[in-house]
Amino acid sequence: MLRHGEKMIFGLENNRGLVLDGWNLKAVTIGEDGYTMDDILVHDASTKDNTLQVKLSLMGYDNDLPVALGVIRSVDAPSYETEYENQIADVQKKAPGKSFTDFLMSSSHIWEMK
């Protein structure tokens, strides 16, 4: 189970963990082949770079990695609806009194279909 800020360990005896092998995730047994608890990745659900989170979401498909359970990614970001409403409000500020359609039709970026 993934938990923010904790080592990514798994297995019935919690003796397996995830490490980076180049650009790929690799499952290792802690205490074997020179891998220690210090080598195991710590889960950071709030990092802005989502590279590792994408790799976690793909675990369990065509590889020997377990399926990731828990919160994979948790970032504060505006919703689509909020950004959409902000965009409309910005356009309305640029052309007060006009409808959105009027604004679009009077802009310099229109195409004429013939």
Short mmCIF file of C-alpha atoms in Angstrom, two decimals:
data_model
loop_
_atom_site.label_atom_id
_atom_site.label_comp_id
_atom_site.label_asym_id
_atom_site.label_seq_id
_atom_site.Cartn_x
_atom_site.Cartn_y
_atom_site.Cartn_z
CA MET A 1 0.00 0.00 0.00
CA LEU A 2 1.46 3.35 -1.05
CA ARG A 3 1.66 5.96 1.70
CA HIS A 4 3.03 9.45 1.17
CA GLY A 5 6.43 9.88 2.81
CA GLU A 6 6.98 6.16 3.42
CA LYS A 7 9.27 3.61 1.78
CA MET A 8 7.65 1.68 -1.07
CA ILE A 9 7.78 -1.79 0.44
CA PHE A 10 5.48 -4.72 -0.17
CA GLY A 11 5.18 -8.49 0.14
CA LEU A 12 3.73 -10.79 2.77
CA GLU A 13 6.76 -10.20 4.98
CA ASN A 14 7.34 -6.58 3.87
CA ASN A 15 10.72 -7.70 2.59
CA ARG A 16 10.41 -6.43 -0.98
CA GLY A 17 10.75 -2.90 -2.23
CA LEU A 18 10.92 -0.68 -5.29
CA VAL A 19 14.12 0.88 -6.59
CA LEU A 20 15.02 2.74 -9.75
CA ASP A 21 17.04 0.71 -12.23
CA GLY A 22 18.05 3.35 -14.75
CA TRP A 23 14.73 4.91 -15.76
CA ASN A 24 12.65 1.88 -14.75
CA LEU A 25 11.14 0.64 -11.51
CA LYS A 26 12.50 -2.64 -10.24
CA ALA A 27 11.23 -4.90 -7.47
CA VAL A 28 14.01 -6.16 -5.18
CA THR A 29 14.25 -8.26 -2.06
CA ILE A 30 15.65 -6.23 0.82
CA GLY A 31 18.83 -7.83 2.14
CA GLU A 32 19.63 -9.68 -1.09
CA ASP A 33 21.95 -8.73 -3.94
CA GLY A 34 23.28 -5.80 -1.89
CA TYR A 35 19.92 -3.98 -1.61
CA THR A 36 19.20 -2.40 1.77
CA MET A 37 16.29 -0.38 3.14
CA ASP A 38 18.27 2.76 2.22
CA ASP A 39 17.93 1.86 -1.48
CA ILE A 40 14.13 1.66 -1.39
CA LEU A 41 12.26 4.61 -2.91
CA VAL A 42 10.17 6.89 -0.70
CA HIS A 43 6.71 7.69 -2.08
CA ASP A 44 6.06 11.39 -2.74
CA ALA A 45 2.47 11.84 -3.92
CA SER A 46 2.75 15.62 -4.07
CA THR A 47 5.77 16.13 -6.33
CA LYS A 48 5.13 18.34 -9.35
CA ASP A 49 7.08 16.02 -11.67
CA ASN A 50 4.68 13.14 -12.32
CA THR A 51 7.22 10.80 -13.98
CA LEU A 52 7.43 8.38 -11.08
CA GLN A 53 3.66 8.50 -10.48
CA VAL A 54 3.03 7.50 -14.09
CA LYS A 55 5.42 4.57 -13.66
CA LEU A 56 3.59 3.56 -10.47
CA SER A 57 0.23 3.67 -12.26
CA LEU A 58 1.54 1.30 -14.95
CA MET A 59 2.83 -1.30 -12.48
CA GLY A 60 1.30 -4.73 -12.83
CA TYR A 61 0.95 -4.52 -16.61
CA ASP A 62 3.40 -6.63 -18.61
CA ASN A 63 6.00 -6.75 -15.83
CA ASP A 64 6.71 -8.51 -12.56
CA LEU A 65 5.81 -5.50 -10.43
CA PRO A 66 2.81 -5.46 -8.08
CA VAL A 67 -0.25 -3.33 -8.79
CA ALA A 68 0.11 -0.03 -6.92
CA LEU A 69 -2.63 0.64 -4.36
CA GLY A 70 -3.17 3.86 -2.47
CA VAL A 71 -2.92 7.51 -3.41
CA ILE A 72 -0.48 7.66 -6.32
CA ARG A 73 -0.67 11.41 -6.94
CA SER A 74 -2.18 14.25 -4.93
CA VAL A 75 -1.47 17.80 -6.04
CA ASP A 76 -3.26 21.08 -5.51
CA ALA A 77 -4.36 22.37 -8.88
CA PRO A 78 -7.39 24.25 -10.17
CA SER A 79 -10.16 22.12 -11.62
CA TYR A 80 -11.05 22.16 -15.30
CA GLU A 81 -14.31 23.95 -14.45
CA THR A 82 -12.47 26.69 -12.54
CA GLU A 83 -10.00 27.28 -15.36
CA TYR A 84 -12.86 27.32 -17.90
CA GLU A 85 -14.79 29.92 -15.88
CA ASN A 86 -11.62 32.02 -15.42
CA GLN A 87 -11.01 31.99 -19.17
CA ILE A 88 -14.55 33.22 -19.88
CA ALA A 89 -14.21 35.94 -17.22
CA ASP A 90 -10.94 37.12 -18.82
CA VAL A 91 -12.59 37.36 -22.24
CA GLN A 92 -15.55 39.27 -20.78
CA LYS A 93 -13.14 41.79 -19.19
CA LYS A 94 -11.52 42.40 -22.58
CA ALA A 95 -14.87 43.05 -24.29
CA PRO A 96 -17.41 44.31 -21.73
CA GLY A 97 -21.01 44.31 -22.90
CA LYS A 98 -20.39 41.79 -25.68
CA SER A 99 -21.45 38.20 -25.61
CA PHE A 100 -18.78 35.55 -25.95
CA THR A 101 -19.95 34.81 -29.50
CA ASP A 102 -19.84 38.52 -30.45
CA PHE A 103 -16.33 38.73 -29.07
CA LEU A 104 -15.22 35.73 -31.12
CA MET A 105 -16.80 37.04 -34.31
CA SER A 106 -15.20 40.48 -33.92
CA SER A 107 -11.73 39.17 -33.18
CA SER A 108 -9.09 39.18 -35.89
CA HIS A 109 -8.77 35.40 -35.86
CA ILE A 110 -11.77 34.20 -37.86
CA TRP A 111 -12.08 31.96 -40.87
CA GLU A 112 -14.52 32.39 -43.67
CA MET A 113 -16.02 29.21 -45.11
CA LYS A 114 -16.69 29.39 -48.85
#
